[in-house]
Every structure is written in structure tokens, then in C-alpha cells.
Short mmCIF file of C-alpha atoms in Angstrom, two decimals:
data_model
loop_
_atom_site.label_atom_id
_atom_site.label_comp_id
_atom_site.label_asym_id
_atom_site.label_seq_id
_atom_site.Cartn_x
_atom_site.Cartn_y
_atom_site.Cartn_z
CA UNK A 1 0.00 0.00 0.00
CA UNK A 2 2.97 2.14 0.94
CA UNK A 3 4.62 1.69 -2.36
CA UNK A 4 1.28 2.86 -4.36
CA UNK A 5 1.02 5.70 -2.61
CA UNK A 6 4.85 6.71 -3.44
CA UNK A 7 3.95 5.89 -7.06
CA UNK A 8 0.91 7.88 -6.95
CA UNK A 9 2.88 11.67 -5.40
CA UNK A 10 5.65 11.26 -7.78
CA UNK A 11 3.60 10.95 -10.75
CA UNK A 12 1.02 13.81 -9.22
CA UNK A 13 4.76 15.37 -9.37
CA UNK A 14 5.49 14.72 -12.66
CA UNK A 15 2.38 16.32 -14.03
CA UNK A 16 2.75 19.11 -11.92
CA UNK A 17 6.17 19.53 -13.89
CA UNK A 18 4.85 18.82 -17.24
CA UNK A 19 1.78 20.93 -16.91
CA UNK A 20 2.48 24.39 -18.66
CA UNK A 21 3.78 27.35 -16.01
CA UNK A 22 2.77 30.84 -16.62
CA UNK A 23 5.61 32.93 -18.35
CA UNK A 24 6.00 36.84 -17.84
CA UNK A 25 4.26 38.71 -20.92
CA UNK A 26 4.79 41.99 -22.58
CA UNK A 27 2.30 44.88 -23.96
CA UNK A 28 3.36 47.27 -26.00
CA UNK A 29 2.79 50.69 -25.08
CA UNK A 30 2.21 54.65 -27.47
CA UNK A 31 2.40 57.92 -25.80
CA UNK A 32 0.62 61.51 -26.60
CA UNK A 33 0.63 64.54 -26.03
CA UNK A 34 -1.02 67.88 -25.37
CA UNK A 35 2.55 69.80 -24.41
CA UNK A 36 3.13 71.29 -27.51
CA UNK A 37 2.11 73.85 -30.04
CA UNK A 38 0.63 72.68 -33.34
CA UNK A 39 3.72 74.07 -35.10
CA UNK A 40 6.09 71.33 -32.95
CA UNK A 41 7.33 73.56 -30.25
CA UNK A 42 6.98 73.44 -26.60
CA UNK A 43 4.64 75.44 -24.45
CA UNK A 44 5.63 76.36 -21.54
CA UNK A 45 2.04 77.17 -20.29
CA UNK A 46 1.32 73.18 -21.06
CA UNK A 47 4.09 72.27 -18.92
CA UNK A 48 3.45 74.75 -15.64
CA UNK A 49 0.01 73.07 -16.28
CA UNK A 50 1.46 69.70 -16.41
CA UNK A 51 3.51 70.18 -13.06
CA UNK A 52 0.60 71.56 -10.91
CA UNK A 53 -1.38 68.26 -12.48
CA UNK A 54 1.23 66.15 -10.90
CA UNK A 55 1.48 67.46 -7.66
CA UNK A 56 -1.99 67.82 -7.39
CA UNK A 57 -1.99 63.91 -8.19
CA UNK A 58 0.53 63.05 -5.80
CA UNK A 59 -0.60 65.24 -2.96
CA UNK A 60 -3.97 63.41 -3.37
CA UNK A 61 -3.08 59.95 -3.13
CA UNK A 62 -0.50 61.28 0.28
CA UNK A 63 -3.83 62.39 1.50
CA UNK A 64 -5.49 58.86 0.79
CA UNK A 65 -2.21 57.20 2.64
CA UNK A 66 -3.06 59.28 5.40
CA UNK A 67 -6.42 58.19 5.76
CA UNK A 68 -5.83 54.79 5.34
CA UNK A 69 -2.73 53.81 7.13
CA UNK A 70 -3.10 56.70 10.24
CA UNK A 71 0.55 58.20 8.81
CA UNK A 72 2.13 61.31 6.86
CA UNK A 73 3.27 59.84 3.69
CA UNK A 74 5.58 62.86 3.35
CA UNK A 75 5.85 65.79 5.07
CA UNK A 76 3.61 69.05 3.66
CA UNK A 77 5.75 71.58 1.81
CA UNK A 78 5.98 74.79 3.09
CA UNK A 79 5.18 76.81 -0.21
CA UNK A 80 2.56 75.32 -2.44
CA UNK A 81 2.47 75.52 -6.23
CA UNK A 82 1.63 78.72 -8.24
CA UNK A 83 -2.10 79.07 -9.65
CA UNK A 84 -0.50 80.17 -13.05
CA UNK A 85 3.01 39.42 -20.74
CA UNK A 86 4.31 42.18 -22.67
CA UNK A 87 2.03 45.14 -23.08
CA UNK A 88 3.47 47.55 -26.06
CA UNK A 89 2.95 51.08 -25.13
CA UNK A 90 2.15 54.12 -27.11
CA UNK A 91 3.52 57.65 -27.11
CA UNK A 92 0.64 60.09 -26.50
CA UNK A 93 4.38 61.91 -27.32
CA UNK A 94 5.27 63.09 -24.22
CA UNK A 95 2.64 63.01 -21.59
CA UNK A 96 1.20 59.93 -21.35
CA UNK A 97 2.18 56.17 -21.68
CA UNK A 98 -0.96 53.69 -22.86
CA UNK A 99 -1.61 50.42 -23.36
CA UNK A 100 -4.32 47.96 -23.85
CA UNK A 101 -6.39 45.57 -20.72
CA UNK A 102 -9.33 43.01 -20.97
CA UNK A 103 -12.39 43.56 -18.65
CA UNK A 104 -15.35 41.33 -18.27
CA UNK A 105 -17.30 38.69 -19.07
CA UNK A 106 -16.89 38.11 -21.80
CA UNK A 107 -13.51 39.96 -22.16
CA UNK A 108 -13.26 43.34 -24.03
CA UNK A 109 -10.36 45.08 -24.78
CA UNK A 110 -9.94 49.05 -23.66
CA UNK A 111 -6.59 51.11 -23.99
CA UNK A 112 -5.64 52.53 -20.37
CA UNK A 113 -3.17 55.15 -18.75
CA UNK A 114 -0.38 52.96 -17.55
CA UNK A 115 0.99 55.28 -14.38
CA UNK A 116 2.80 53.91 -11.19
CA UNK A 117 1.81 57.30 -10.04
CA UNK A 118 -1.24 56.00 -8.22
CA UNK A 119 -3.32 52.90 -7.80
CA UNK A 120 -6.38 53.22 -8.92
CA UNK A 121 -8.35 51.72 -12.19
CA UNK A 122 -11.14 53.23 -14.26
CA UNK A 123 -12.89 53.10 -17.49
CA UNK A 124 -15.54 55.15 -19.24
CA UNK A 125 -19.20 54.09 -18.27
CA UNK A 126 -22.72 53.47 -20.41
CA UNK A 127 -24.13 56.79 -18.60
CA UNK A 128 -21.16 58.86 -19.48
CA UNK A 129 -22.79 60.16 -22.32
CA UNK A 130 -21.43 63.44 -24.77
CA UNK A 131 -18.36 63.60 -22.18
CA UNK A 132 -17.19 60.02 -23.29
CA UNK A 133 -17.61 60.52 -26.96
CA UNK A 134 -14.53 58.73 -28.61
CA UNK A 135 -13.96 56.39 -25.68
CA UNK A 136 -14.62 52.84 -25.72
CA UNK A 137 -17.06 52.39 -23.06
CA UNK A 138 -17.37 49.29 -20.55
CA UNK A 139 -20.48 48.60 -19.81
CA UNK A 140 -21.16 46.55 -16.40
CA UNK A 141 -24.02 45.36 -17.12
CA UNK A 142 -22.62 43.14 -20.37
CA UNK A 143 -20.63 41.31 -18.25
CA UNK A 144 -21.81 38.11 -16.27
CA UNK A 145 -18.74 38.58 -13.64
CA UNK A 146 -19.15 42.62 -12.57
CA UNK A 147 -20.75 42.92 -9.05
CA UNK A 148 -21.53 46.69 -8.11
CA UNK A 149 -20.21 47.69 -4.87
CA UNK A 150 -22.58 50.44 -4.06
CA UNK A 151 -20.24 53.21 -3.75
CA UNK A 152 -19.34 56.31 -6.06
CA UNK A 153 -15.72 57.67 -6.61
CA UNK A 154 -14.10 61.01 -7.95
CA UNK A 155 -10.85 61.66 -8.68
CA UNK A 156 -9.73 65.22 -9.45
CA UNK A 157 -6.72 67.05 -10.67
CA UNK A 158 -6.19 70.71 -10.21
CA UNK A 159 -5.68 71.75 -14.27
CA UNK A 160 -9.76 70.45 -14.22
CA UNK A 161 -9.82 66.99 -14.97
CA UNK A 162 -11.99 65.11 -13.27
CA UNK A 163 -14.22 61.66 -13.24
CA UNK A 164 -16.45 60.34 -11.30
CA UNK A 165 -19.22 57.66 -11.17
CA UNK A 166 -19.91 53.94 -9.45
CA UNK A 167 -17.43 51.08 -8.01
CA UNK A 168 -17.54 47.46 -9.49
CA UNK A 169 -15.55 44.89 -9.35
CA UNK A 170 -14.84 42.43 -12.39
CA UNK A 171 -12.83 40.30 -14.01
CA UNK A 172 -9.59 41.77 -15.50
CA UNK A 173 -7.10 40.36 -18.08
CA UNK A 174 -3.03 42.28 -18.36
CA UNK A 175 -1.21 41.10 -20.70
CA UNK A 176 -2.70 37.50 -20.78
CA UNK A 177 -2.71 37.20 -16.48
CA UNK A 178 -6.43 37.04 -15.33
CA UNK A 179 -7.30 38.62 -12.01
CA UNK A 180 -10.92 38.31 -10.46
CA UNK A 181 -13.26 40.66 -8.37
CA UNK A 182 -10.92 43.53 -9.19
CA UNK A 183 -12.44 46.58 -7.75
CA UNK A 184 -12.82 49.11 -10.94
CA UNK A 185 -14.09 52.94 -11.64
CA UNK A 186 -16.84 52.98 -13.92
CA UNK A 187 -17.26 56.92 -14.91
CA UNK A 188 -20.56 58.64 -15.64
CA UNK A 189 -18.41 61.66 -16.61
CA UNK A 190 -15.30 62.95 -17.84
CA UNK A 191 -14.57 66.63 -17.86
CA UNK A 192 -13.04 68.06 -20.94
CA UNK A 193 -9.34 67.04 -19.82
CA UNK A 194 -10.68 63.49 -20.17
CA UNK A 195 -12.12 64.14 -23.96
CA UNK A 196 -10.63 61.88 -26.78
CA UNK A 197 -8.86 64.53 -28.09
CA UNK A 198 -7.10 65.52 -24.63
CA UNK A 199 -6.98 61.98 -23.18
CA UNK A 200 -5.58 59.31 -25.74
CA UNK A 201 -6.92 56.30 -23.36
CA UNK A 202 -10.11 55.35 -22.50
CA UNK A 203 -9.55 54.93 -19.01
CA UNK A 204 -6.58 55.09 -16.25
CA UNK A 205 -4.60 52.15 -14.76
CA UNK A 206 -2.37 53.00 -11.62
CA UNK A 207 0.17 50.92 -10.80
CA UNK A 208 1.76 51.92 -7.14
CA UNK A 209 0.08 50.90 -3.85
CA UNK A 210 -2.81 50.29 -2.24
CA UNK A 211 -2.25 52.47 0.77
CA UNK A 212 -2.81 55.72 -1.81
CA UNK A 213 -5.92 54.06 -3.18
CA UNK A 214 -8.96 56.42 -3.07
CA UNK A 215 -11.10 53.56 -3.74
CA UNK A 216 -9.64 51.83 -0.83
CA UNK A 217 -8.54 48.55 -3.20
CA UNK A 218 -6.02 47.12 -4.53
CA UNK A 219 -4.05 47.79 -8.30
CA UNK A 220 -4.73 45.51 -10.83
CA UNK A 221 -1.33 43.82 -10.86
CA UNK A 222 -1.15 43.64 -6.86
CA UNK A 223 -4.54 41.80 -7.17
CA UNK A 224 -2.80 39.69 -10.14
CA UNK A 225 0.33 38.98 -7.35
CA UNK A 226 -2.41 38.28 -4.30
CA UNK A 227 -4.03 35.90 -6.71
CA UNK A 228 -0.89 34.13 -7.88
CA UNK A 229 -1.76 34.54 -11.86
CA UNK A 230 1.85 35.93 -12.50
CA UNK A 231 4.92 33.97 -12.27
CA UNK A 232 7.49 36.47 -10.74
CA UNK A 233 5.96 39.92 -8.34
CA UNK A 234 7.36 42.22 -11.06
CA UNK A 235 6.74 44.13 -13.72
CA UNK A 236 8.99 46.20 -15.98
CA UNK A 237 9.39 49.21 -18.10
CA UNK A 238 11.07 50.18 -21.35
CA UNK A 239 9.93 53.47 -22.39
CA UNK A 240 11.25 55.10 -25.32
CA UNK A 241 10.38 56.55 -29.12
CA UNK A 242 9.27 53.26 -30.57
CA UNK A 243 9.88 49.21 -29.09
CA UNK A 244 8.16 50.41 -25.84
CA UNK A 245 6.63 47.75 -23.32
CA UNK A 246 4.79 47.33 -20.01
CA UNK A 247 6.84 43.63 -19.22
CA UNK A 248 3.84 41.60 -16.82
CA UNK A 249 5.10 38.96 -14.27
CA UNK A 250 9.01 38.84 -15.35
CA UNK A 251 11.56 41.11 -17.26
CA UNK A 252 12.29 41.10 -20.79
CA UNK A 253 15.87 40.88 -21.34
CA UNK A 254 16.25 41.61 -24.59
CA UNK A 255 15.87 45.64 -23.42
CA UNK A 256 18.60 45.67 -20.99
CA UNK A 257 22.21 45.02 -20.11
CA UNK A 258 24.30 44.37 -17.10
CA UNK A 259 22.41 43.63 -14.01
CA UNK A 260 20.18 45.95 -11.61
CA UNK A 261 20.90 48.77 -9.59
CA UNK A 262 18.10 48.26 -6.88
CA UNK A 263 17.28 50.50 -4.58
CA UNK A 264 14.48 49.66 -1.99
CA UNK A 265 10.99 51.21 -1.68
CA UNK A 266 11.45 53.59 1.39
CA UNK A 267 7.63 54.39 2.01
CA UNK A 268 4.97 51.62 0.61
CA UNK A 269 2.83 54.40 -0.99
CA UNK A 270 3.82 55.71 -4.14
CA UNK A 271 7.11 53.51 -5.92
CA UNK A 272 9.34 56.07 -3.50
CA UNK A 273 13.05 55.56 -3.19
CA UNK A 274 16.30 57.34 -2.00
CA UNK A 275 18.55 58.60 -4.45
CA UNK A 276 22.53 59.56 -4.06
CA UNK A 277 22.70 62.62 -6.48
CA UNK A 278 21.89 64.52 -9.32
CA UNK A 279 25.13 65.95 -11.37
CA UNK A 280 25.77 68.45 -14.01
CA UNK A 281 28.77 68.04 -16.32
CA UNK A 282 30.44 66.21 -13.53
CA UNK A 283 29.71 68.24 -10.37
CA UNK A 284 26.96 66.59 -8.40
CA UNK A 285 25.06 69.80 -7.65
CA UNK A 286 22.05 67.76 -5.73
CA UNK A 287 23.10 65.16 -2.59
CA UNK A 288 21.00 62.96 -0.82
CA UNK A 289 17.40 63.12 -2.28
CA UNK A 290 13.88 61.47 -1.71
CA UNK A 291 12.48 60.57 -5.13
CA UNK A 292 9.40 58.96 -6.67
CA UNK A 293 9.62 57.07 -9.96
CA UNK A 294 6.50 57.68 -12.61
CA UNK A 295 5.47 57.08 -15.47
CA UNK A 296 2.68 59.39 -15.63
CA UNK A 297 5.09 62.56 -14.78
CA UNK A 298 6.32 63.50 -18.10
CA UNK A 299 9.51 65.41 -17.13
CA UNK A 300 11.84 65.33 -13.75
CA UNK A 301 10.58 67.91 -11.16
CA UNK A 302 12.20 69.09 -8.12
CA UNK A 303 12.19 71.79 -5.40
CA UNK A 304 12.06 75.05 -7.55
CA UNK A 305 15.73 75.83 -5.32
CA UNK A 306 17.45 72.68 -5.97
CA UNK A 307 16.48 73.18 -9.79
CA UNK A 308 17.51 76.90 -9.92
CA UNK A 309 20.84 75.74 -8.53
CA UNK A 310 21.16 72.84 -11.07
CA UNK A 311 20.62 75.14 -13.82
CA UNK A 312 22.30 78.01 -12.47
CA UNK A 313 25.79 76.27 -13.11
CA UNK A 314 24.89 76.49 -16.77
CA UNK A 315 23.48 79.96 -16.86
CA UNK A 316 19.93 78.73 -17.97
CA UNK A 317 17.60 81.11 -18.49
CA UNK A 318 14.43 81.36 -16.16
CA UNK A 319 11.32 81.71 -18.02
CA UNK A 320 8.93 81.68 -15.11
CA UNK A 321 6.55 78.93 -13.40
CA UNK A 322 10.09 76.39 -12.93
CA UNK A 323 10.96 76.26 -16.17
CA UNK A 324 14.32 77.02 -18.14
CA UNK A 325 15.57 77.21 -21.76
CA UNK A 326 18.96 77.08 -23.11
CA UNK A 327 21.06 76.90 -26.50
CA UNK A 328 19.36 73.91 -27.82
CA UNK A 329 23.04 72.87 -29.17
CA UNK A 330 24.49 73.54 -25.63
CA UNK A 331 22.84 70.21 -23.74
CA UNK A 332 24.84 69.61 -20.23
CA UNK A 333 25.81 66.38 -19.41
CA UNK A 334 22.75 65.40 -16.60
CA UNK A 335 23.59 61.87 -14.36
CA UNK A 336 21.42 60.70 -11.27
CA UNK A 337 22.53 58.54 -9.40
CA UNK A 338 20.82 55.80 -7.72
CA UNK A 339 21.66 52.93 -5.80
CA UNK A 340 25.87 54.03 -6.12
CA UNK A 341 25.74 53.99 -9.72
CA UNK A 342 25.19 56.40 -11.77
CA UNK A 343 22.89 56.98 -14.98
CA UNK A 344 23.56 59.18 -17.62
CA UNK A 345 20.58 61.60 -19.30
CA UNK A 346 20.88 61.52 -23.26
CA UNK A 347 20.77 64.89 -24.89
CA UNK A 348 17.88 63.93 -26.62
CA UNK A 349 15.91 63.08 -23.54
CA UNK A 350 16.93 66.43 -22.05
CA UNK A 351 15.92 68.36 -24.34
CA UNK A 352 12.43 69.27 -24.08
CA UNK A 353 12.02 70.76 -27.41
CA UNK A 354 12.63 73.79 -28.94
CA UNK A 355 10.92 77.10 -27.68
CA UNK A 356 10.17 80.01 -29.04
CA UNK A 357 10.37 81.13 -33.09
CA UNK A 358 14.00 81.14 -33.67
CA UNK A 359 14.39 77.20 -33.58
CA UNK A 360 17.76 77.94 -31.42
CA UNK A 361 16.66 78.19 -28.26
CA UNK A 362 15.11 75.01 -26.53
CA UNK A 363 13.89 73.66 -23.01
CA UNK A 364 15.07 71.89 -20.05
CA UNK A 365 13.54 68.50 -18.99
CA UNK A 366 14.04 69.06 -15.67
CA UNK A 367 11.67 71.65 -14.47
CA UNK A 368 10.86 73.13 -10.85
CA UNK A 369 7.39 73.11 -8.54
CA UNK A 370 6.54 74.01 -4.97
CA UNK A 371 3.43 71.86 -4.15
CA UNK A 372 6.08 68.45 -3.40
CA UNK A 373 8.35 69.93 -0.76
CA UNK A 374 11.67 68.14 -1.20
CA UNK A 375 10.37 65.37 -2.93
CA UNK A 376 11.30 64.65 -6.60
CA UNK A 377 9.68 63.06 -9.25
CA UNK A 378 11.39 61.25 -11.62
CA UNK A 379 9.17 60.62 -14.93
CA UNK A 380 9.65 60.02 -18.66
CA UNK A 381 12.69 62.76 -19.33
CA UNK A 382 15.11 59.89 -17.20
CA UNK A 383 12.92 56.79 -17.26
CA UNK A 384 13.84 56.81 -21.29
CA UNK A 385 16.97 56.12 -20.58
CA UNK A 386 17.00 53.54 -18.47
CA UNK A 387 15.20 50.00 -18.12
CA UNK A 388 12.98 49.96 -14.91
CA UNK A 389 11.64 46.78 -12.99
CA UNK A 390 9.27 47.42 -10.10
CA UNK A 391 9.44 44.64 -7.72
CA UNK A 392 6.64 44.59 -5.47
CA UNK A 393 7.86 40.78 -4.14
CA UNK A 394 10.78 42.78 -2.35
CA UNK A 395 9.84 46.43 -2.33
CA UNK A 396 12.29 47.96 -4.30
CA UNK A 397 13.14 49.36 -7.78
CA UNK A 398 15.68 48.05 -10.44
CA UNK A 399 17.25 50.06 -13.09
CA UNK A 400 19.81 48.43 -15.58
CA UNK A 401 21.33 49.82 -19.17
CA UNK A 402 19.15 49.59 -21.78
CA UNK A 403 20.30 47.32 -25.24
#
């Protein structure tokens, strides 16, 4: 009897080999965007608008840690901002990074916001109306699996975007990894900000932690980790002019080279880490700095001091609202450094585009608010030129050279 039932757990074993394990897939991901003029250049009023946007954003979901964990995420700044599988990702060029997600029963595919800038997930709704025009729109009540939770939402950023409407929770699909009873927005408006022609996606994915949910839930790939669809905690990030990816459940190592430079997650709200410096053609002008890394913050942004100083040591020019132009063929040499090593900013990445009629004059992608306090936010203008892995297994974020 003994011997049968040693047969019997090795071959349960040997199936359990043989059977097919999830690998880590890969969207691919477009950007757009609304930060420049119709002739190609840059405004600058787009980009002031841009920065109060993001610290609106982040100072909201600080406010959600606080009322959900009891604690200051960060502490308030003392001068607030001025009124003035793999998923391939688009460029809605240069403000935000989307890609495509399955919701429902049966599935139906929606392009989303991909931003590890907050947590929480919504799509258009059936009541949204003139407001949703463009948008594909989910509708709850064509799937068998979506179970209202009889609550309303609103998220809203200070340039005037807003949404609101009802809480589900459905079935969701990224990048081939199911996840069940994930708690979703479903609008029943979208200001202006949110039209089609501002707002490339139809709805908004966040991809950083619970504790700065406002809907109190988890993210769609922390649900996909609590369920154990994925095969590794991870997920990954190449984001550049074309060949860009959201990498599900593993990373893709085609992108990279070398190993990781990881550098742990220092509060488990926002993807927030410690950096060593910030240099300018080899003097480190920045030392010892509190940053968070996303993908829904276009540029860097800093303390307007610490980015006066930075630019000050190539006599930038000032243009008002934290922003600075310079000889657009007179690009410093910008490194951070993270994790002891240091990463280098490409011209190109730098380089905001030009500014102004002459063609000659351009601006800097590193750019200066108030609303953050010491805090900086490191976004698209260095995430290009690097590959990023956010490991929620172990708290921490990667960076590595890309290919």
C-alpha cells in the first residue's frame, strides 16, 4: 500500500512539472501629447500646467495614505504651487504612456493610462454620455462577472480633470494574467481634460500601492500577485520613441544590459526611493534626495531651489513657473545617481524641445514646482533612458542599461 502511494505523489509530481507554467508577458505601449504647439514647439504654459497636475496627483493619493494607514506619507511643503506578458505602449508623445487591458465577461479590450503614479483603475461608463464621446465604453451590465459595490468615486486634478461615477468589481485580463473581483471605476463623466482629443486612453490604470488608493482597493497587478496569476511579483518598463513595453510577471531581457541597480521602496505608498545625487557636467550639484519614480510625470521635477541651482551652473535662463531654456546645441551632461551607480541623461531626452520662433533656443527637462516639498519626481525625461523593474515581491526598484 505504501509503495502505491509513493507511485501515486511522484507521478502527481510529474504532471505538476509537465503541466504548462505561466511565463511573464509583454504589452506594447504609445504615448501623446497635449505639451506642444501645433507648429512642434513646446509650451511652456502646457508644462506649468502639467507640473501643478502632478502634484496635485501626488498630494492626493498622500492624503489617501493618510487616511488609510493613520501616517504622513511625506511631510507638507511649506510653499505650495503657483495658480498660473508584454504590453506595447504608445507615445501620447510626451505626456502619457498607454496600453491595452481586458475587462469582463466576456472579455473586451480598452486602452488605459499605464501610471505607477497612483493605484487606482477606471474606465468610461454606459451613462457617461457626450463627455465620453470617442472612448470605448465598458459597460457593467454586459458582463456576467461585474458585481456593483454600491459606492461612487471622484478623482480630481487641479488643471480640471476630473471623473467620477460607481465602483464594481470584475474580471480583469493584463497582458494574458487574469485577475478576479478587481475593484474598478466605472465613470458617468469625464470633464473636458478626459475628452478623446485631450486623453488618448479610455480609461486610467495605476500601478503603485494600495495604501494611496482612493477607492480603498487594490491595483490591478497587486490583485494579479495576491491571486498568484503571475509567475514572478514584477513588472517592468522600457519606455522610449518606438519598441516600448509594459513587461507583466518577469523582465524582458532583450531591453537591458548588465544587471540591476536596486534600490528599496522607502515608504509603501507611491514607488518612493532614495537617491545619491543629481550631477551636471560632472559636479553633483544635488546630494542625498527622496524621489518617486512615474510614469505618468512626463519630465523630472524638483524643489524650484534645488532646480535653480542645477541650472544656475549652466546659466539657464528662467522663463517663469520652474521652467528654463537654453542653447538647444548647448545640452549639459545630466547623471542621477541611484543605488551608487550612476545613470547618464541623453541629450535627446533632455531636451524638451525647442521654444520660441527662432528654432535655437530650446527647453530643459528638468523643471521646478513648490506643491512636493523636497520630494522629486522622476518621470519620462530619465525613465527613457534607463530600463525599470518594479518589484513589489521585495519592495524595491531596479534600473539596468538599456540594449
Amino acid at each position: 500500500m505504501r509503495s502505491l502511494s509513493v507511485s501515486l505523489i511522484a507521478a502527481l509530481q510529474a504532471l505538476v512539472v509537465a503541466l504548462p507554467q505561466p511565463i511573464p508577458l509583454s504589452i506594447s505601449l504609445t504615448k501623446r501629447s497635449t505639451l506642444r504647439t501645433a507648429d512642434g514647439h513646446v509650451d511652456p504654459a502646457s508644462i506649468r500646467a502639467h507640473i501643478s497636475s502632478t502634484e496635485a496627483k501626488l498630494r492626493r493619493g498622500a492624503a489617501a495614505f493618510e487616511r488609510n494607514t493613520g501616517v504622513a506619507l511625506f511631510s507638507s511643503p511649506t510653499k505650495r504651487a503657483d495658480a498660473s506578458g508584454s504590453d506595447p505602449l504608445a507615445d501620447d508623445s510626451n505626456e502619457r504612456w498607454y496600453g491595452t487591458i481586458e475587462v469582463g465577461t466576456p472579455l473586451q479590450t480598452f486602452t488605459i493610462d499605464c501610471d505607477t503614479g497612483s493605484t487606482d483603475f477606471f474606465l468610461p461608463g454606459p451613462s457617461c454620455g457626450d463627455a465620453c464621446s470617442g472612448h470605448k465604453v465598458y459597460n457593467p451590465n454586459s458582463s456576467s462577472t461585474a458585481e456593483p459595490l454600491g459606492r461612487t468615486f471622484t478623482v480630481e486634478y487641479s488643471d480640471g480633470s476630473m471623473a467620477t461615477g460607481d465602483l464594481y468589481t470584475d474580471t480583469v485580463s493584463l497582458a494574458g494574467f487574469t485577475a478576479t473581483a478587481q475593484t474598478l471605476g466605472v465613470a458617468s463623466l469625464y470633464s473636458y481634460e478626459f475628452s478623446s482629443e485631450n486623453f488618448g486612453a479610455d480609461g486610467l490604470m495605476g500601478m503603485a500601492f494600495e495604501s494611496v488608493s482612493r477607492f480603498g482597493a487594490d491595483s490591478v497587478f497587486q490583485t494579479l500577485v495576491s491571486q498568484g496569476a503571475v509567475p514572478e511579483s514584477v513588472f517592468a518598463f522600457k519606455l522610449a520613441s518606438s519598441g516600448s513595453e509594459l513587461r507583466v510577471g518577469g523582465v524582458n531581457s532583450a531591453l537591458y544590459q548588465g544587471s540591476f541597480t536596486y534600490t528599496p521602496v522607502t515608504q509603501q505608498g507611491y514607488w518612493q526611493i532614495a537617491g545619491d545625487a543629481i550631477g551636471i557636467n560632472g559636479n553633483e550639484i544635488v546630494n542625498g534626495f527622496s524621489a518617486i519614480v512615474d510614469t505618468g510625470t512626463t519630465l523630472i521635477m524638483g524643489d524650484t531651489s534645488y532646480v535653480s541651482q542645477l541650472y544656475a551652473t549652466i546659466n539657464a535662463t528662467d522663463i517663469g513657473g520652474g521652467v528654463y531654456s537654453l542653447p538647444c546645441d548647448a545640452m549639459p551632461n545630466v547623471s542621477i545617481t541611484l543605488g551608487g551607480k550612476s545613470f547618464a541623461l541623453s541629450a535627446e531626452t533632455f531636451n524638451f524641445g525647442t521654444y520660441g520662433s527662432s528654432g535655437n533656443t530650446c527647453l530643459g527637462g528638468i523643471v521646478g514646482g513648490d506643491g512636493l516639498g523636497d520630494l522629486w519626481i522622476l518621470g519620462d525625461v530619465f525613465l527613457r533612458n534607463v530600463y525599470t523593474v518594479f518589484d513589489v515581491g521585495n519592495v524595491r526598484v531596479g534600473f539596468a542599461e538599456l540594449a
